[in-house]
PDB file of C-alpha atoms in Angstrom:
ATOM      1  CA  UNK A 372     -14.038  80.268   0.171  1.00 69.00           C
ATOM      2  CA  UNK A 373     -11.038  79.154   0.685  1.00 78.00           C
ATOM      3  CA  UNK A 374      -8.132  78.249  -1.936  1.00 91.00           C
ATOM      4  CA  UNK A 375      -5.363  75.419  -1.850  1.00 96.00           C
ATOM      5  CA  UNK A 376      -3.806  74.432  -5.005  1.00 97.00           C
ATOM      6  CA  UNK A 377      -1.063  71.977  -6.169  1.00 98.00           C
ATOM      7  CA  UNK A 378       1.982  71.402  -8.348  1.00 97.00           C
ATOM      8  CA  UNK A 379       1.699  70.125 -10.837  1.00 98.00           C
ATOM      9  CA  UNK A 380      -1.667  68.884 -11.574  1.00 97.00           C
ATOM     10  CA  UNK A 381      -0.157  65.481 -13.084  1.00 97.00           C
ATOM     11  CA  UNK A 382       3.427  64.419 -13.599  1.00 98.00           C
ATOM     12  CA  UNK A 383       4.890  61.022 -15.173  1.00 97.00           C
ATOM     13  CA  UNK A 384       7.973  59.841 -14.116  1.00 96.00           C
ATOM     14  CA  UNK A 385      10.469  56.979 -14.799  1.00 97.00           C
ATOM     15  CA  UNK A 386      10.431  53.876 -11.853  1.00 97.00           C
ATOM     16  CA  UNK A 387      13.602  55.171  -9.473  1.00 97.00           C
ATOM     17  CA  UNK A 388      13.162  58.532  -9.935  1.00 97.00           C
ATOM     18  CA  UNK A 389      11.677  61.241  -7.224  1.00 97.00           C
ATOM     19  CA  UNK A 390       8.917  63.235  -7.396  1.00 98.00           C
ATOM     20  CA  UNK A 391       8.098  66.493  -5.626  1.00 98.00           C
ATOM     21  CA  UNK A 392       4.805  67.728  -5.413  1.00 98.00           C
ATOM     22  CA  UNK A 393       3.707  71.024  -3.616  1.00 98.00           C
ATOM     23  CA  UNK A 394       0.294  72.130  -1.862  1.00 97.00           C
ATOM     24  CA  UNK A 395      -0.215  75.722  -1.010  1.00 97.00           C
ATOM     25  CA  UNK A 396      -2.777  77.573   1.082  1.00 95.00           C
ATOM     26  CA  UNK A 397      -3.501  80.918  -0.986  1.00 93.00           C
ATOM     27  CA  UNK A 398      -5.077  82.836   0.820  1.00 90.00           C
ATOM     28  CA  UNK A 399      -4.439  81.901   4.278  1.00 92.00           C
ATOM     29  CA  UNK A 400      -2.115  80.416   6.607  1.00 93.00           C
ATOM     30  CA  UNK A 401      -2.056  76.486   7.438  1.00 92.00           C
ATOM     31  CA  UNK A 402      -0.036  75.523  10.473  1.00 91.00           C
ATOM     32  CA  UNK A 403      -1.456  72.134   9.602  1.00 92.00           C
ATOM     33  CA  UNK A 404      -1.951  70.491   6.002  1.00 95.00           C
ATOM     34  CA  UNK A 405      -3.113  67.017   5.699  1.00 95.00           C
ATOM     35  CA  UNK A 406      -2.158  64.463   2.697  1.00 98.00           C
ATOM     36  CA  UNK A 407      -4.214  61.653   1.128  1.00 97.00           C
ATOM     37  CA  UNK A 408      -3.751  59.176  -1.522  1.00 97.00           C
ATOM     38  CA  UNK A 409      -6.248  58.146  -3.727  1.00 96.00           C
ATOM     39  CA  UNK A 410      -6.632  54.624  -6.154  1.00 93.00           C
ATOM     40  CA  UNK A 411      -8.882  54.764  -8.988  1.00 89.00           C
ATOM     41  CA  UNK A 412     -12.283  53.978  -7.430  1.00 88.00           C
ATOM     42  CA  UNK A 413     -11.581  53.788  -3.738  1.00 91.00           C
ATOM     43  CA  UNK A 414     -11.642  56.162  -1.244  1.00 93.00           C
ATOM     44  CA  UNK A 415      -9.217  59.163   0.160  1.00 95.00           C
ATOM     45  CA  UNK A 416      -6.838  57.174   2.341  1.00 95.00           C
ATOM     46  CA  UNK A 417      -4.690  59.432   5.209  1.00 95.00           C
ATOM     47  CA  UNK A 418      -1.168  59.522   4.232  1.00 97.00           C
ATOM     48  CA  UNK A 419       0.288  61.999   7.184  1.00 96.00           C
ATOM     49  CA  UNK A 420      -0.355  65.435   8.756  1.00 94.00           C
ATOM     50  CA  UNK A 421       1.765  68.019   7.718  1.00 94.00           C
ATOM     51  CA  UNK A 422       3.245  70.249  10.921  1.00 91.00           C
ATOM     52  CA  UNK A 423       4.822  73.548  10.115  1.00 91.00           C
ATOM     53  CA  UNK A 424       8.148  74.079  12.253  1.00 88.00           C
ATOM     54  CA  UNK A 425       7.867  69.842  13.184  1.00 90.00           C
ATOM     55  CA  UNK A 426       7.952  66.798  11.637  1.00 92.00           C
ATOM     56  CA  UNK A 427       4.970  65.444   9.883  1.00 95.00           C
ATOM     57  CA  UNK A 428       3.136  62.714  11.499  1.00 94.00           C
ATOM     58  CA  UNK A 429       2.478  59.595   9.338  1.00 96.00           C
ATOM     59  CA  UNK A 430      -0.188  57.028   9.706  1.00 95.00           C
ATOM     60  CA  UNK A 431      -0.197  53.460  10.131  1.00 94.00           C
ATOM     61  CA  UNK A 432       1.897  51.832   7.776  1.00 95.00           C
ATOM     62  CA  UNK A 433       2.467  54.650   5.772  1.00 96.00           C
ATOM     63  CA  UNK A 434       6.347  54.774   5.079  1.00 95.00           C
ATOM     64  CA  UNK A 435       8.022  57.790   6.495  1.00 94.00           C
ATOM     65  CA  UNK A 436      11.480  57.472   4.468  1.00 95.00           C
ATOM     66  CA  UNK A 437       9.413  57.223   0.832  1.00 97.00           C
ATOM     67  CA  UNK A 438       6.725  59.808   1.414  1.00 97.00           C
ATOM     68  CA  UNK A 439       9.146  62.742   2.568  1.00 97.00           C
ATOM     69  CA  UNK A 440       7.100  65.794   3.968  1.00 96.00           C
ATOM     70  CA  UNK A 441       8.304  69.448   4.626  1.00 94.00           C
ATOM     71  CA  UNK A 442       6.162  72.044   5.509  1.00 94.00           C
ATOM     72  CA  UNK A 443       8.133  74.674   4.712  1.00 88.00           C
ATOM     73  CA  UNK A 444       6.052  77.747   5.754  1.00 93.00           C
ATOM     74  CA  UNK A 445       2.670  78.984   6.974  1.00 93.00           C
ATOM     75  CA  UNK A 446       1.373  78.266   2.954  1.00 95.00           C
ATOM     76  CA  UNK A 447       3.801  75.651   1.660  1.00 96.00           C
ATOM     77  CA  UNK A 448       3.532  72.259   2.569  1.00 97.00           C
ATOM     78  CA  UNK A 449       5.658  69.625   0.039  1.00 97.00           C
ATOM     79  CA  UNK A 450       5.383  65.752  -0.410  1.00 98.00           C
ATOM     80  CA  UNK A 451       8.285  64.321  -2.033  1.00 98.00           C
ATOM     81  CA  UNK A 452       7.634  60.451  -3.600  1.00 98.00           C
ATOM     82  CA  UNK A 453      11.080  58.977  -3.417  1.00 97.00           C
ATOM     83  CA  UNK A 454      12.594  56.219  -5.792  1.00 97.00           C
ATOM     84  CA  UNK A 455       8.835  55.807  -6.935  1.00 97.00           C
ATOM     85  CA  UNK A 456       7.285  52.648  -8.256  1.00 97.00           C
ATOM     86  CA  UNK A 457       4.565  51.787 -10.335  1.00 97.00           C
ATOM     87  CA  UNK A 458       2.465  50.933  -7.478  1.00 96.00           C
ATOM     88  CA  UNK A 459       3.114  54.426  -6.298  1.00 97.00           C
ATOM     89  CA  UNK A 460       1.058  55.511  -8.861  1.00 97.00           C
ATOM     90  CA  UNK A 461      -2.094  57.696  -7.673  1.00 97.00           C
ATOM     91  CA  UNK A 462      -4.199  60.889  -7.293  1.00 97.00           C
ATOM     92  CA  UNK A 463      -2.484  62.468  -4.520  1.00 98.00           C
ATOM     93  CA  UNK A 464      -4.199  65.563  -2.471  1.00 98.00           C
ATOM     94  CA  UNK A 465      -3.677  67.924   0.176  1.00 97.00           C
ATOM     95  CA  UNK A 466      -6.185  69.578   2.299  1.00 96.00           C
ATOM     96  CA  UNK A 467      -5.222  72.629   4.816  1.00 94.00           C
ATOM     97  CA  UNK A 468      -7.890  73.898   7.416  1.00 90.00           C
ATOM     98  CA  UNK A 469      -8.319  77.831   7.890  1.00 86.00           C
ATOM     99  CA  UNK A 470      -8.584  77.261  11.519  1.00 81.00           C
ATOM    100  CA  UNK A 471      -8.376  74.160  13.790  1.00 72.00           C
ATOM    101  CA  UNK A 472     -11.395  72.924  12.764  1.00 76.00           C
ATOM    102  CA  UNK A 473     -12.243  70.405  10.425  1.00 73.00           C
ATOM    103  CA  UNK A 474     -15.229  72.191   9.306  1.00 75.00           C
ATOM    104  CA  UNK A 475     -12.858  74.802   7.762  1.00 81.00           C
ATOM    105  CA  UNK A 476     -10.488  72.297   5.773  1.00 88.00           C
ATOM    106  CA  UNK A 477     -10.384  72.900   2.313  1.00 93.00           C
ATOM    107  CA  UNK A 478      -8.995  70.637  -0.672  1.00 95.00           C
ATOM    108  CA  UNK A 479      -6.786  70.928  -3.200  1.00 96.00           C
ATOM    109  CA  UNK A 480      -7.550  69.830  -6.878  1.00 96.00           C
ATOM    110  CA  UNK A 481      -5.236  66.803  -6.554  1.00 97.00           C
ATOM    111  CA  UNK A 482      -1.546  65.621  -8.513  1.00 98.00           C
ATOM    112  CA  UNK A 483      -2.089  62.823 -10.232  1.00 97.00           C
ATOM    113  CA  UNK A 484       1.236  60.734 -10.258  1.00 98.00           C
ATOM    114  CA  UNK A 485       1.665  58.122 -13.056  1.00 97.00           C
ATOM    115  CA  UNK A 486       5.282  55.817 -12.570  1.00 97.00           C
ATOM    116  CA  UNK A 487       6.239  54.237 -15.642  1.00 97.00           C
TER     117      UNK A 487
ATOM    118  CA  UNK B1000      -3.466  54.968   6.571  1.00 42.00           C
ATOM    119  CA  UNK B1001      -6.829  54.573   7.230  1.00 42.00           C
ATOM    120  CA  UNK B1002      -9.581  54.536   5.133  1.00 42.00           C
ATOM    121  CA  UNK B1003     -13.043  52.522   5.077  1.00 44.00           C
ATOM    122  CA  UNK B1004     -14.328  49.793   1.785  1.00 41.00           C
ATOM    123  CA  UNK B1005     -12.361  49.495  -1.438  1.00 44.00           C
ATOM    124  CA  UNK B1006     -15.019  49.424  -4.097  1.00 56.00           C
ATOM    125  CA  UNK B1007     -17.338  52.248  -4.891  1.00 75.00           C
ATOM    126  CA  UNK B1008     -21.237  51.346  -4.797  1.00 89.00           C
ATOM    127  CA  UNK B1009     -23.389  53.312  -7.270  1.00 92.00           C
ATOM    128  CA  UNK B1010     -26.794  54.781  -7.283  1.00 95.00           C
ATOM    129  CA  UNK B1011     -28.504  55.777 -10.332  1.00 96.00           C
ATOM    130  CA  UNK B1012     -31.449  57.968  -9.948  1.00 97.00           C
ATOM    131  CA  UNK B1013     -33.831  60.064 -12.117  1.00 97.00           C
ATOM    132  CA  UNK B1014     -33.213  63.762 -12.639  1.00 97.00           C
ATOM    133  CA  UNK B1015     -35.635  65.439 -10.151  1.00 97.00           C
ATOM    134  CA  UNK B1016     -36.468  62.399  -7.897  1.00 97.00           C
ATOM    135  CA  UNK B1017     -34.793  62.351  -4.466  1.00 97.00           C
ATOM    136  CA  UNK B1018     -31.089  60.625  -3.705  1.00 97.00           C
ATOM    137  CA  UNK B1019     -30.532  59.168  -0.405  1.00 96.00           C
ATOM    138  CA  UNK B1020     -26.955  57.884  -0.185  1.00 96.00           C
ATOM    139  CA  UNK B1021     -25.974  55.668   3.060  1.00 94.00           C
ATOM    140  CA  UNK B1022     -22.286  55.513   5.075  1.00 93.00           C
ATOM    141  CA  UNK B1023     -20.813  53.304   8.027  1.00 91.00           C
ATOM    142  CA  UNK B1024     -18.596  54.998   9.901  1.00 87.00           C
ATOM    143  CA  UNK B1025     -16.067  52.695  12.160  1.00 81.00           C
ATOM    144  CA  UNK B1026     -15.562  55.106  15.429  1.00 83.00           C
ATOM    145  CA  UNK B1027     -18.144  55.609  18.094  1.00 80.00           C
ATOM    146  CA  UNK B1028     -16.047  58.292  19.684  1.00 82.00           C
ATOM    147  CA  UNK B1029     -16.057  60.093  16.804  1.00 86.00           C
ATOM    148  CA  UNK B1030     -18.069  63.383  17.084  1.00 86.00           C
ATOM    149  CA  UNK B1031     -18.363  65.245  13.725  1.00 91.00           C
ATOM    150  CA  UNK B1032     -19.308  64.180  10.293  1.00 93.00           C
ATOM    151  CA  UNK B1033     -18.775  65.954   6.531  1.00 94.00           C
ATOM    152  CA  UNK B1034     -20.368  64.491   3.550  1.00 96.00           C
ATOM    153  CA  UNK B1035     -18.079  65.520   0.616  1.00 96.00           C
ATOM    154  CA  UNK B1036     -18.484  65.718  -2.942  1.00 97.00           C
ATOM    155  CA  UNK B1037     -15.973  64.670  -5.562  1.00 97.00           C
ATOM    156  CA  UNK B1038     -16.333  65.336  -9.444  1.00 95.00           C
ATOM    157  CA  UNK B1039     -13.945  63.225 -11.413  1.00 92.00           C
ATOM    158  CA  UNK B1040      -9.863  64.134 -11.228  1.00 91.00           C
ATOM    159  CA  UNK B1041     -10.422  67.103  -8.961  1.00 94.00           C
ATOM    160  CA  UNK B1042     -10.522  67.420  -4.696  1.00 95.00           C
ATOM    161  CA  UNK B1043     -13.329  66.876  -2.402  1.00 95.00           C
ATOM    162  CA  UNK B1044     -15.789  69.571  -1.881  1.00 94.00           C
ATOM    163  CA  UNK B1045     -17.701  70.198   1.572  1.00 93.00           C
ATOM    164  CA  UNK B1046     -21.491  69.899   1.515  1.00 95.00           C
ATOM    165  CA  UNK B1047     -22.378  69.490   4.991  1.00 95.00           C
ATOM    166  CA  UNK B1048     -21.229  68.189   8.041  1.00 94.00           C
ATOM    167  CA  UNK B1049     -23.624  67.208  11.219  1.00 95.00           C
ATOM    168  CA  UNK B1050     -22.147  67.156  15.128  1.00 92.00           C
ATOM    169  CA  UNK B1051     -22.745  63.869  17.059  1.00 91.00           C
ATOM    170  CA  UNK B1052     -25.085  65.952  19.489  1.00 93.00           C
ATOM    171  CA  UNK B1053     -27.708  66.252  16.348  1.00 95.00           C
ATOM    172  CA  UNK B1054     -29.476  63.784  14.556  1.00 96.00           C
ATOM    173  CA  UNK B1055     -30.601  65.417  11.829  1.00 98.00           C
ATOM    174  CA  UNK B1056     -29.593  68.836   9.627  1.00 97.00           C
ATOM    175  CA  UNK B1057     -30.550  70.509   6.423  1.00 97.00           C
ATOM    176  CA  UNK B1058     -28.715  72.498   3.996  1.00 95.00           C
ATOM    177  CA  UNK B1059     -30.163  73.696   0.929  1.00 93.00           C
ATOM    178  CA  UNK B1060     -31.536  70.652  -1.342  1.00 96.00           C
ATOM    179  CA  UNK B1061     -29.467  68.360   1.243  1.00 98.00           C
ATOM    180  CA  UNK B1062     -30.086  66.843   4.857  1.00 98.00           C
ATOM    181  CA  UNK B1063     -27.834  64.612   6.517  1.00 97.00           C
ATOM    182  CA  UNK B1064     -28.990  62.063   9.323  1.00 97.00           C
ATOM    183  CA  UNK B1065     -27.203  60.691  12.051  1.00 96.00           C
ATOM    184  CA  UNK B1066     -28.117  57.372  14.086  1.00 94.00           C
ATOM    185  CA  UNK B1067     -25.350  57.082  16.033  1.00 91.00           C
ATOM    186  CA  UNK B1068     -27.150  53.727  18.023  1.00 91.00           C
ATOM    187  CA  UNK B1069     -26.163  52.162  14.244  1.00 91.00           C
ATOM    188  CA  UNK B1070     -23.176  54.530  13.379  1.00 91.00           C
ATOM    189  CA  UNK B1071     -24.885  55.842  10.360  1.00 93.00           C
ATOM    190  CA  UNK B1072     -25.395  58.542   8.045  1.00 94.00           C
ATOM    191  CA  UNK B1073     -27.297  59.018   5.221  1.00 96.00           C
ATOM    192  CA  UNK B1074     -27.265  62.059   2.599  1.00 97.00           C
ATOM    193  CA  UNK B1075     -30.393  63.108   1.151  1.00 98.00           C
ATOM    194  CA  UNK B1076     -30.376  64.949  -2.159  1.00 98.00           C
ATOM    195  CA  UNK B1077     -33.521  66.800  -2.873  1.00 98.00           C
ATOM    196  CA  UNK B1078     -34.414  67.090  -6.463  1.00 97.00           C
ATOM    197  CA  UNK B1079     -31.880  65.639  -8.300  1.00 98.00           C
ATOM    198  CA  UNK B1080     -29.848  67.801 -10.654  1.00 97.00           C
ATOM    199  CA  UNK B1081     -27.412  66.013 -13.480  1.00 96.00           C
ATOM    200  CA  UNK B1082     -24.867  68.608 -11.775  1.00 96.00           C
ATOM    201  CA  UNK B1083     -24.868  66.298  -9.058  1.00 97.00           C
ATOM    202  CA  UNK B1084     -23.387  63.418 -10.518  1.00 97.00           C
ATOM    203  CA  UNK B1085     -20.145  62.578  -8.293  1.00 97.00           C
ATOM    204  CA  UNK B1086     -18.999  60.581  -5.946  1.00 96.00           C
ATOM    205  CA  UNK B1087     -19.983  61.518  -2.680  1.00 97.00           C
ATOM    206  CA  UNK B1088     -18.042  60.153   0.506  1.00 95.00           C
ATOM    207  CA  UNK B1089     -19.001  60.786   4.430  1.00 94.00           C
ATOM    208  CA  UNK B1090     -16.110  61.586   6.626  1.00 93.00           C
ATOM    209  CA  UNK B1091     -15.869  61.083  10.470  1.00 91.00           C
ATOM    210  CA  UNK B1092     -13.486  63.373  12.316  1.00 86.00           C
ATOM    211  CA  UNK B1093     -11.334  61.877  15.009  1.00 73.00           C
ATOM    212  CA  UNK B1094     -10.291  64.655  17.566  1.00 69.00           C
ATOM    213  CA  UNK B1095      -6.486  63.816  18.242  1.00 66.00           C
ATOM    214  CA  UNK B1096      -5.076  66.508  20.118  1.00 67.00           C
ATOM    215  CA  UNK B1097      -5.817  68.189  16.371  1.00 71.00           C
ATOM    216  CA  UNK B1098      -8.214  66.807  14.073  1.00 80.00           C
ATOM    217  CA  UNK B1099      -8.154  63.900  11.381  1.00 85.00           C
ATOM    218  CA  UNK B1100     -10.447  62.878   9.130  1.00 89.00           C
ATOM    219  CA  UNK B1101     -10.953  59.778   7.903  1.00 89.00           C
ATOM    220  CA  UNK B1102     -12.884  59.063   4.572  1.00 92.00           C
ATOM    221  CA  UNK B1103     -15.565  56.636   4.163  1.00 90.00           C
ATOM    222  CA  UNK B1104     -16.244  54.421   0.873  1.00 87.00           C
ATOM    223  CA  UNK B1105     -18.068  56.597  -1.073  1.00 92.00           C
ATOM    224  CA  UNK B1106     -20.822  56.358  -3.196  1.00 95.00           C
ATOM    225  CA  UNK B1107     -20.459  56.953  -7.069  1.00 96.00           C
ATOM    226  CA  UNK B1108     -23.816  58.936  -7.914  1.00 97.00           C
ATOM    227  CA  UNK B1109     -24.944  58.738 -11.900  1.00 96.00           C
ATOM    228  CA  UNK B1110     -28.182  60.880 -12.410  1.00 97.00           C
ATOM    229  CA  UNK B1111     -30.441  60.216 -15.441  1.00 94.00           C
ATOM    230  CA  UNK B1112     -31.742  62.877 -17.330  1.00 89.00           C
TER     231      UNK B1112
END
């Protein structure tokens, strides 16, 4: 199948600082790349989708100016965690669908983001 | 963001007896489904998905039911492996002009060997 991957896997950081963290699509292109945040225990929660050549779209009370997204090309989408907090802290993942169908979306392995 | 329950409910089965894991999904418009499975620290993987025009489908050692009168699903696991310890979330699919989907509680599977 299918192969999106992340950078890095897991990354500490001190409270303040920003934190970039990159999903690609392998071997395909992704016009569209979704990105979810995950708590220990709980679910996958939406975070925004991803547009290449547009700005993302971000969900309900998801905050635009912290969660920076570019999707730089057809296999590049980035999420950048700015002045990050403790309470940013989480497993962070990207998906990217090989057509427009969510039947063909495929998951990355997840960054896990620890703010100290 | 969206997402549906905050604590994770856990089954605990026997190795080779049959799983049967159960979801509430919020949207009556929505019109496709995807059980996923998710082994600890890594990304969701597909297992299978059912469209709101079916009520029932089978994979290999998996079927997924639909009773949309309830909005439910349920996973059924035939034969379960200790490979198939994970958490295990259904996802609707809300067709926005694109696609989103939105993730259900999930279900923290242990199996006994």
């Amino acid at each position: 199948g299918a192969v999106v991957s992340q950078h890095p896997s897991w990354v500490i950081c001190k409270s303040g600082t920003s934190v970039k963290i990159e999903c690609r699509s392998l071997d395909f292109q992704a016009t569209t790349m979704f990105w979810y945040r995950q708590f220990p225990k709980q679910s996958l929660m939406l975070m925004a989708t991803s547009n290449e050549g547009s700005k993302a779209t971000y969900e309900q009370g998801v905050e635009k100016d912290k969660f920076l997204i570019n999707h730089a090309s057809l296999t590049l989408s980035t999420l950048t965690v700015t002045s990050a907090h403790p309470e940013d802290s989480s497993f962070y993942i990207c998906s990217a669908p090989t057509s427009g169908r969510p039947d063909t979306q495929y998951f990355g392995p997840g960054t896990r983001l620890t703010v100290l | 963001g969206e997402s549906v329950g905050l604590h994770l409910p856990t089954l605990s089965v026997q190795e080779g007896d049959n799983s049967i894991i159960n979801c509430a999904y919020s949207n009556s418009a929505s019109d496709y489904f995807i059980w996923y499975k998710q082994e600890s620290g890594k990304g969701p993987q597909f297992i299978i998905d059912i469209r709101s025009n079916m009520d029932k489908r089978q994979g290999q050692r998996v079927t997924v039911l639909l009773n949309k009168t309830v909005k439910h699903l349920s996973l059924q696991i035939a034969a379960t492996q200790p490979g198939d310890s994970a958490v295990y979330f259904c996802a609707e699919n809300k067709n926005t002009g694109g696609f989103k989907t939105i993730f259900g509680a999930g279900t923290r599977l242990f199996v006994k060997a």
